[in-house]
Coordinates of C-alpha atoms in Angstrom, one line a residue:
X7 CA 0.0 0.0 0.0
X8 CA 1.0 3.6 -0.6
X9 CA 0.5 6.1 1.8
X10 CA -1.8 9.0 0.5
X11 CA -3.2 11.8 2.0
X12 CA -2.8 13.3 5.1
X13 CA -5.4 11.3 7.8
X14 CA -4.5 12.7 11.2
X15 CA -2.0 15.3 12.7
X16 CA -0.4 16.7 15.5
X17 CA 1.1 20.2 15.0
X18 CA 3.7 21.5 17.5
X19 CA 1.2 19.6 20.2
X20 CA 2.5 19.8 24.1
X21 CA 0.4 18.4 26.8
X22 CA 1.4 18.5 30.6
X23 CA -0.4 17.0 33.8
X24 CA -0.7 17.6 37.4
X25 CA 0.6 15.0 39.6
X26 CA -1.4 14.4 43.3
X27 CA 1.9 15.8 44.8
X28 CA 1.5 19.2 42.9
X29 CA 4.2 18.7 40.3
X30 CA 3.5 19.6 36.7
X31 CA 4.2 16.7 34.4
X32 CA 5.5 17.7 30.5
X33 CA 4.7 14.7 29.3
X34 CA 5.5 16.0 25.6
X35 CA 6.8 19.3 24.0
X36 CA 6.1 20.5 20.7
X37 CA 5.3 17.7 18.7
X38 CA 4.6 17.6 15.1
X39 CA 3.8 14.5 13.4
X40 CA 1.9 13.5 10.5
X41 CA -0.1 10.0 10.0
X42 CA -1.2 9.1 6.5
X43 CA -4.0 7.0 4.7
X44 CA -2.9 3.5 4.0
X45 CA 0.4 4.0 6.5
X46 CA 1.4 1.9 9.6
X47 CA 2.8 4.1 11.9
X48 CA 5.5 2.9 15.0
X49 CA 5.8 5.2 18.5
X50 CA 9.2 3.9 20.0
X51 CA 11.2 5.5 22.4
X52 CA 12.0 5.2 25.9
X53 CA 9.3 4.7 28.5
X54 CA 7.3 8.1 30.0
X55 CA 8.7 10.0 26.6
X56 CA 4.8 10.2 25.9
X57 CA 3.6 7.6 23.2
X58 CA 0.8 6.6 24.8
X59 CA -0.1 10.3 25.4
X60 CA 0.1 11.4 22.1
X61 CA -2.3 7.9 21.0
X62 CA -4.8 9.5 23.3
X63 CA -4.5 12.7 21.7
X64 CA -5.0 10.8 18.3
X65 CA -8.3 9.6 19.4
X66 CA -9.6 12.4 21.2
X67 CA -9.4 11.0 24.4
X68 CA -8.0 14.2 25.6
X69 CA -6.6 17.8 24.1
X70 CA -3.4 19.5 25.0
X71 CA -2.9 22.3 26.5
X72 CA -0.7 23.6 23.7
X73 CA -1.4 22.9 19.4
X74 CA -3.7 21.3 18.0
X75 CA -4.9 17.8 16.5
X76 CA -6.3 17.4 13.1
X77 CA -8.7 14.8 11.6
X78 CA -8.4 15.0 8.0
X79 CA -7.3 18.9 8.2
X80 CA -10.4 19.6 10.4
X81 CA -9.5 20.4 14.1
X82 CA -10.3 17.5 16.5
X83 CA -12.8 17.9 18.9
X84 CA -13.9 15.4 21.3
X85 CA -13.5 11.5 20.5
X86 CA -12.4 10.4 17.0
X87 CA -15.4 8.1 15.9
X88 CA -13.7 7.4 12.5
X89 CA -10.8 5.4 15.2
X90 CA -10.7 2.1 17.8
X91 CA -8.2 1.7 20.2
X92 CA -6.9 -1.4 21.2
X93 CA -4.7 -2.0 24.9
X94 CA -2.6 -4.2 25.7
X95 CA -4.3 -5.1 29.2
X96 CA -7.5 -6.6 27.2
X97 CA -9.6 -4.6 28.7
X98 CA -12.4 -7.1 28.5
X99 CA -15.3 -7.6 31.0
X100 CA -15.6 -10.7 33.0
X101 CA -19.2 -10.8 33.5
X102 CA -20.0 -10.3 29.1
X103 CA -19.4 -13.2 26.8
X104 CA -17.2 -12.6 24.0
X105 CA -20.1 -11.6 21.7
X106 CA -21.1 -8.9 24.0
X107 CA -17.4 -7.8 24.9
X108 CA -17.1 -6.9 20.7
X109 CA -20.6 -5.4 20.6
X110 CA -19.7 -2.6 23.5
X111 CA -18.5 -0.4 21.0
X112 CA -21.5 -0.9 18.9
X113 CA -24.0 0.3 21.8
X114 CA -22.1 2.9 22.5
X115 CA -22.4 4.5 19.2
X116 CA -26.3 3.9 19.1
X117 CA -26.1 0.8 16.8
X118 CA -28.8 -2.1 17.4
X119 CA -30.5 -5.0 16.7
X120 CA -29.7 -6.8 13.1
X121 CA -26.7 -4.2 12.4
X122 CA -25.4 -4.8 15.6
X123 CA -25.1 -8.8 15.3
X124 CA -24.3 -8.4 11.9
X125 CA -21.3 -6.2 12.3
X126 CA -20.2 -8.5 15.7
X127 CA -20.4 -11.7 13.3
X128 CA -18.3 -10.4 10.7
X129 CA -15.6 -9.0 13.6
X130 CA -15.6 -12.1 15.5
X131 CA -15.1 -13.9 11.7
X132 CA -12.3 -11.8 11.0
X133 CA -10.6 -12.2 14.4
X134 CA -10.9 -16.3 13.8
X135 CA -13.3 -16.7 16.9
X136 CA -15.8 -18.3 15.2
X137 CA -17.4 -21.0 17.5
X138 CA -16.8 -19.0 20.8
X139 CA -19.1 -16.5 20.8
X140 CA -20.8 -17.4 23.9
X141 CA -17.4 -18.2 25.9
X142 CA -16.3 -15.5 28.6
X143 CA -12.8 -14.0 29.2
X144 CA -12.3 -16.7 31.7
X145 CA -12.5 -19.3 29.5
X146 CA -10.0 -17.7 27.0
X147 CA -6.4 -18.0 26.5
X148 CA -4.3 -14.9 26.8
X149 CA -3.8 -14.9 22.8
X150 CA -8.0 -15.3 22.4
X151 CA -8.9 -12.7 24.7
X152 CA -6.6 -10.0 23.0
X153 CA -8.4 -11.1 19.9
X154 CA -11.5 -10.0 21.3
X155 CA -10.1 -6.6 22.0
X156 CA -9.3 -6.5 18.3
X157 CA -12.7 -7.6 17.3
X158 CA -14.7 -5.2 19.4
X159 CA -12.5 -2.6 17.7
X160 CA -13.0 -4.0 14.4
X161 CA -16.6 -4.2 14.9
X162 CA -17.3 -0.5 14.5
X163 CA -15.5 -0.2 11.1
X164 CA -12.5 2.0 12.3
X165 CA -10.4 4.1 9.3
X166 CA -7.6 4.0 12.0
X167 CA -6.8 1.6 14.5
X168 CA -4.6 2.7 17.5
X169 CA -2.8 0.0 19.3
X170 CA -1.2 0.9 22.7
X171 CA 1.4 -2.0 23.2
X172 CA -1.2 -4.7 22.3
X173 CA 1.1 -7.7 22.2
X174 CA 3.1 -6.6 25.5
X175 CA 1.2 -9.6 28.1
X176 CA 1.3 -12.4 25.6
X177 CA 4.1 -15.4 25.3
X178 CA 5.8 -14.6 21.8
X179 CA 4.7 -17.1 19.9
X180 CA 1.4 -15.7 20.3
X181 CA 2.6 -12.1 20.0
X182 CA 4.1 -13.4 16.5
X183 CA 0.6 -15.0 15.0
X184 CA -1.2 -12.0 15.9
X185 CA 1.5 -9.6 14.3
X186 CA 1.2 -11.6 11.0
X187 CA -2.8 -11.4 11.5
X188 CA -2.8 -7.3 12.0
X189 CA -0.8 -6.5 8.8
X190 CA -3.7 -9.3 7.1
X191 CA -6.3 -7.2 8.7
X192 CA -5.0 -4.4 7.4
X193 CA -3.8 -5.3 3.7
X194 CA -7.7 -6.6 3.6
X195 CA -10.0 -4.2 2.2
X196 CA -13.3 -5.9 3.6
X197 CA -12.0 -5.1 7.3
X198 CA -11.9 -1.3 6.3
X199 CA -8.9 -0.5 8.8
X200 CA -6.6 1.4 6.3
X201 CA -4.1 3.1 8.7
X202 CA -2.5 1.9 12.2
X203 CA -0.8 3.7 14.5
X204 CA 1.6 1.6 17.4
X205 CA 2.9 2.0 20.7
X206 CA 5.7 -0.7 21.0
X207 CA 8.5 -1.4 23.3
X208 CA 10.1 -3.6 20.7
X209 CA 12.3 -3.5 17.8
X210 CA 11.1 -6.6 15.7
X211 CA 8.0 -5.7 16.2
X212 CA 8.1 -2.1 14.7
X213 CA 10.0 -3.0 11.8
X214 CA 7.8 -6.0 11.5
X215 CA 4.7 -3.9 11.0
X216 CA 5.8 -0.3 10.1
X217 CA 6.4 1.8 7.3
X218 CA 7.6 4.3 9.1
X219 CA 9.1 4.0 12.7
X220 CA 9.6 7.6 14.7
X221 CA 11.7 6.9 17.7
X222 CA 10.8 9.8 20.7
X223 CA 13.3 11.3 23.3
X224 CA 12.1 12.5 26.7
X225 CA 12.3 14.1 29.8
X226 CA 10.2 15.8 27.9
X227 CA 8.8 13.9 24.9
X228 CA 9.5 15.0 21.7
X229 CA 10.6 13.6 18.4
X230 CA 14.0 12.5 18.3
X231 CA 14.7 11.0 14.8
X232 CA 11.7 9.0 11.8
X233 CA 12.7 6.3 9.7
X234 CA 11.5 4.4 6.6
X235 CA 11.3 1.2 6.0
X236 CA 11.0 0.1 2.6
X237 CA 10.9 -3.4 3.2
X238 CA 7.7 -4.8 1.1
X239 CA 5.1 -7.1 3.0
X240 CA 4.5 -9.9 3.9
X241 CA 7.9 -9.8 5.6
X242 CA 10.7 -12.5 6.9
X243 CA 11.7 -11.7 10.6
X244 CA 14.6 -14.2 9.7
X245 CA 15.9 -12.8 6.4
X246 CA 19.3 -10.3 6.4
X247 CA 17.0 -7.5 4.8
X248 CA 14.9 -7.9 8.3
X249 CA 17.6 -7.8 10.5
X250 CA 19.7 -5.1 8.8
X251 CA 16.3 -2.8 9.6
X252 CA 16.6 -4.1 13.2
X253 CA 19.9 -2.8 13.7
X254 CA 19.4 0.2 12.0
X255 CA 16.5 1.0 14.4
X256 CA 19.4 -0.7 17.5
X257 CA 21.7 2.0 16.3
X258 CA 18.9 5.1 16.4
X259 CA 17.7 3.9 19.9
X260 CA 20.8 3.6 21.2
X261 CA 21.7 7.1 20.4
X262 CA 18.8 7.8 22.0
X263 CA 18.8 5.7 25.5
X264 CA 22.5 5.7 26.3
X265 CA 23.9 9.2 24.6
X266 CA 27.5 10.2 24.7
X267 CA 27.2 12.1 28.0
X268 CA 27.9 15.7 28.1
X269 CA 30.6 17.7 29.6
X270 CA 29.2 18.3 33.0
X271 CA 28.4 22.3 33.7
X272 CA 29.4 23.7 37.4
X273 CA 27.3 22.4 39.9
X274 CA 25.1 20.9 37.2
X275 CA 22.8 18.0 39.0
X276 CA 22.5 14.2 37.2
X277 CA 19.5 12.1 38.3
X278 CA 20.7 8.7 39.3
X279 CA 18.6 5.7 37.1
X280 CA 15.9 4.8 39.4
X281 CA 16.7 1.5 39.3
X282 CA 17.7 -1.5 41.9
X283 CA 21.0 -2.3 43.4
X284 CA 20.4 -6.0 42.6
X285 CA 19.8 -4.9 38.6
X286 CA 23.8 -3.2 38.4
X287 CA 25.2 -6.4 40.4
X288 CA 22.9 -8.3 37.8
X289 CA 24.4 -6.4 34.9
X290 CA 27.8 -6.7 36.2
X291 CA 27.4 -10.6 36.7
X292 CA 26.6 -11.6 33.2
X293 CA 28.5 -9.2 31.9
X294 CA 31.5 -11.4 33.8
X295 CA 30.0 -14.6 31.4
X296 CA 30.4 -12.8 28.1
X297 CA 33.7 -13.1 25.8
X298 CA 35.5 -9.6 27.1
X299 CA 32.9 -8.8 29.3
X300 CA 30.5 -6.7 26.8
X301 CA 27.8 -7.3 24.3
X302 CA 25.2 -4.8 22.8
X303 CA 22.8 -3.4 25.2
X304 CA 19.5 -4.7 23.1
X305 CA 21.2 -8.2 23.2
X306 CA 22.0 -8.2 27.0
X307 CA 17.9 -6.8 27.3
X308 CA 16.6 -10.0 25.8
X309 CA 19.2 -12.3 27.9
X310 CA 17.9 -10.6 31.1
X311 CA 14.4 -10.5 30.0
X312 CA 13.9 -6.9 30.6
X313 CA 12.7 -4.5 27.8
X314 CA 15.6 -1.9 26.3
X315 CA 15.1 1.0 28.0
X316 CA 14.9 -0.5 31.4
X317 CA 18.4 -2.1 29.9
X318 CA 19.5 1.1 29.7
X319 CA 18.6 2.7 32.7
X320 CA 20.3 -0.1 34.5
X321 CA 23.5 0.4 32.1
X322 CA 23.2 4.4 33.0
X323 CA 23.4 3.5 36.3
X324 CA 26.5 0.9 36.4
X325 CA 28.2 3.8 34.2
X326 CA 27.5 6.4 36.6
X327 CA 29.6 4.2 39.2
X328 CA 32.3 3.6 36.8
X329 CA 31.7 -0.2 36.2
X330 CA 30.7 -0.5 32.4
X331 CA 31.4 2.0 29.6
X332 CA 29.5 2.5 26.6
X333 CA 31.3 2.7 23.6
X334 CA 28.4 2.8 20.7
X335 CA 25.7 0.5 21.5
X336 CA 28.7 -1.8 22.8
X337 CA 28.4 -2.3 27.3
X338 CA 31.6 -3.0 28.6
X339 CA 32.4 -3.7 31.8
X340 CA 35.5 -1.9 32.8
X341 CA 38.4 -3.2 35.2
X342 CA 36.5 -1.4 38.8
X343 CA 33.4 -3.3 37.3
X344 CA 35.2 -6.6 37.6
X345 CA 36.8 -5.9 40.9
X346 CA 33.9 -4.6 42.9
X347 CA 32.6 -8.2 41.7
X348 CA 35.2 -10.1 42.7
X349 CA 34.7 -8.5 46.4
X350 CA 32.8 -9.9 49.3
X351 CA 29.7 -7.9 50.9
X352 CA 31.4 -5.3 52.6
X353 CA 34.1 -4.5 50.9
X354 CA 31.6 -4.0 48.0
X355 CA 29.2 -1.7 50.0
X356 CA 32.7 0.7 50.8
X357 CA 33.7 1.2 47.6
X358 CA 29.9 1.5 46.7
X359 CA 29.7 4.3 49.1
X360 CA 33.2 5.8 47.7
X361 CA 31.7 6.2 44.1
X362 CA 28.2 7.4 45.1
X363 CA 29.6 10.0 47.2
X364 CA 31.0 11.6 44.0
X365 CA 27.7 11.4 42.2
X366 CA 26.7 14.7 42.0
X367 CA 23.2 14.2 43.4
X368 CA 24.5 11.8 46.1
X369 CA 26.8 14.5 46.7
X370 CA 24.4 17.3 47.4
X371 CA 22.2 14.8 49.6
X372 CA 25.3 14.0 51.5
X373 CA 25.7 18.2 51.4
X374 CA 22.5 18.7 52.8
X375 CA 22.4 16.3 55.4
X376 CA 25.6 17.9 56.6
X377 CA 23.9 20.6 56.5
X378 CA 21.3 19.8 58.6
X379 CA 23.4 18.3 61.6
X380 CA 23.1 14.7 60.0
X381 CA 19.8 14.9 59.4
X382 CA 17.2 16.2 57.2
X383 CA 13.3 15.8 56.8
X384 CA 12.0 14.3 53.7
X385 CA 10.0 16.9 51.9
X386 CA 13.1 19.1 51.9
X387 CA 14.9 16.9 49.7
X388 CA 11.9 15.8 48.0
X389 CA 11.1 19.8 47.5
X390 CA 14.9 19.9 46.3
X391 CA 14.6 17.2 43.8
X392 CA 11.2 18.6 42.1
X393 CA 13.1 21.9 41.6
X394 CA 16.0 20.0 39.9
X395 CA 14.0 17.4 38.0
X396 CA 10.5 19.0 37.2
X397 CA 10.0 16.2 35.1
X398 CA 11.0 13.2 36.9
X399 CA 8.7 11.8 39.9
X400 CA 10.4 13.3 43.4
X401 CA 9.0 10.5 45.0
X402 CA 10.5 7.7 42.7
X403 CA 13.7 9.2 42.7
X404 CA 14.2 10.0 46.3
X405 CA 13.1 6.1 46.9
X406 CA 16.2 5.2 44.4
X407 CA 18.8 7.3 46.9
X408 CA 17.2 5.5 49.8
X409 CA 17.4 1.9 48.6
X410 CA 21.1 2.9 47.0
X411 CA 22.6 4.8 50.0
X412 CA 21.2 2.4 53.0
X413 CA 23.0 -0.4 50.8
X414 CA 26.3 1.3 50.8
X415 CA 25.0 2.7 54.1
X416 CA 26.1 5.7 53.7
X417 CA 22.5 7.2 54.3
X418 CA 19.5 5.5 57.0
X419 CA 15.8 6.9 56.1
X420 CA 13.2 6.5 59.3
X421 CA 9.8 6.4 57.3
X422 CA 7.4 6.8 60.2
X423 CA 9.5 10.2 61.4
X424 CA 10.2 11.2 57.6
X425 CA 13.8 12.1 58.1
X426 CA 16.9 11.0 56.2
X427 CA 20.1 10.9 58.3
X428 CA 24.0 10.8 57.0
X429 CA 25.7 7.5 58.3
X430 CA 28.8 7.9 60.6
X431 CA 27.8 11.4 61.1
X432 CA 28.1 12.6 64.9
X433 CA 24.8 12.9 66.0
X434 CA 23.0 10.8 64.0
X435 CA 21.9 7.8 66.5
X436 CA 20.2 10.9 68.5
X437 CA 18.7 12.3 65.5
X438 CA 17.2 8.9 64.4
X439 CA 15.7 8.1 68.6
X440 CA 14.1 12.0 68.6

């Protein structure tokens, strides 16, 4: 298929939220981007850099605050009825058989009795659920209830279908039948779905279905980089053409989740990765099992099972410390990386303690606390940290220095009392009993 006209844009859209503590949330800024007829469209990007947002936006599920959305160069106002979205959590109702799960849509948009069985028939035909129209979710297999979801988005004749990570909770051998049966459903002309737009956290799967892939940045969202794919369907996951694509889009992600870091500016603060002590050790570990200790960071994702960008945060962390650099898209672990392994408990936790206390936000914490006679209440550092990091939770992040400095125990947090207290300082045992 050939894309054609223009179907829907976003022009220089930016939509923000208020979190329960009060913060303001950018969760994208200045966005352009242009969806056309006949075009499968792929979101990619790290997570919170706003795909999901800007899907919502696309179906008029709510405006932004900033630019505007346009259906077929008309501005769009309220929800899109010529688009169905389907999630990847199901979203199906326990109590309704699968017939009525597809009809929902239907009755919401006023259509009844012959046209509404008609038009669940022919979805439930086209999903390949003939035979269990009477079955409930329970009955289902994880694979059969997400075909639902497609059918009852189907069943109201959708132009566009958005899909918000729809394959994410299945096993991938199901993920991989229902990829081949989306691009059927959409090279079919009876199904009436001509354009699709995807939220995906993975790689093969956006150069599996996508013409065009646009890979987002955050902190806040925006668009980082597009790219084409040329390669004609059906396609071959298996065949060089296929994975040359894949490492093309490896490379652009890359760039984009672990970039060369910046000369750091005077008293300039970098957020730590809010991620576990037991994921760097984790890195670290199997990093120790690889020929030179390094590997690409999408291939030591799919050994640990985690998806790429929680790869990476993990990786930004363990560089951060000094234990792995990242040459390219290449993780190496360096020489400190393989002695702090080799290490028992405690010696580990001391020269843990040594490298966070040059971290610069570790190393305004430790300021503070000094500060503060060894001790400090928590709403001054979390007020500290939303001032720093508008854009990243205060509460996740101050959670991360917790669980990192009571390891290295360089910092104790009493939760009841809300206090943070400096390790080894004089004073602190009193300040923790006040």
């Amino acid at each position: 298929m050939t894309p054609g006209t223009v179907l829907l844009e976003a022009q220089h859209v930016t939509q923000r939220f208020r979190l329960p503590n009060g913060q303001n949330l950018e969760a994208l800024r200045d966005v352009s981007l242009a969806v056309r007829e006949q075009e499968v469209v792929a979101l990619v990007g790290p997570s919170g850099c706003g795909k999901s947002t800007l899907l919502r936006l696309f179906a008029g599920l709510a405006r932004p605050v900033e630019g505007k959305v346009l259906y077929r160069g008309q501005s769009l106002d309220g929800v899109l009825g010529a688009a169905a979205m389907v999630f990847q959590s199901f979203a199906l109702l326990p109590w309704l058989t699968v017939a009525e799960n597809v009809a929902m849509g239907l009755e919401a948009r006023g259509v009844y009795g012959p046209a509404r069985r008609d038009a669940v028939a022919r979805a439930i035909n086209l999903v390949g659920l003939d035979g269990f129209e009477q079955a409930y979710p329970k009955e289902l297999s994880g694979g059969m209830k997400q075909r639902v979801g497609f059918a009852r988005a189907l069943a109201v004749a959708p132009e566009i279908l958005l899909m918000d990570e729809p394959f994410g909770a299945l096993d991938p051998l199901t993920a991989e039948n229902l990829r081949s049966q989306v691009v059927d459903l959409w090279r079919d002309p009876a199904t009436g779905v001509n354009t699709l737009v995807i939220v995906t956290h993975s790689v093969e799967e956006a150069v599996f279905l996508a013409g065009r892939i646009v890979v987002f940045g955050s902190n806040p969202g925006h668009v980082r980089e597009e790219m084409t794919n040329p390669l004609p369907y059906p396609r071959q996951e298996r065949s060089p053409e296929f994975e040359e694509m894949v490492d093309r889009l490896h490379a652009i992600l890359t760039a984009t989740l672990l970039p060369e870091p910046a000369p750091a500016a005077p008293q300039r603060l970098v957020p730590f990765p809010r991620v576990h002590v037991s994921e760097v050790t984790g890195l670290l570990d199997h990093l120790l099992t690889r020929p030179d200790g390094k590997g690409p960071v999408f291939e030591l994702a799919e050994d640990l099972g985690v998806d790429y960008d929680r790869m990476s945060a993990v990786v930004r962390a363990a560089e951060q410390l000094g234990w792995v650099t990242t040459p390219g898209e290449i993780v190496q672990l360096t020489a400190a990386g393989r002695e702090v392994m080799a290490m028992d408990d405690a010696a580990r936790k001391d020269v843990t303690r040594a490298r966070l206390a040059k971290q610069p936000l570790f190393a305004r914490l430790v300021a503070m606390l000094k500060e503060g006679e060894g001790a400090v209440e928590d709403e001054e550092v979390l007020a500290d940290l939303t001032i720093y990091f508008p854009f990243i939770p205060a509460e996740s992040l101050f959670a991360t220095l917790v669980e990192w400095g009571r390891y290295a125990e360089l910092v104790d947090h009493d939760a009841d009392a809300g206090r943070l207290m400096l390790l080894g300082w004089e004073g602190a045992a009193e300040a923790r009993v006040e």
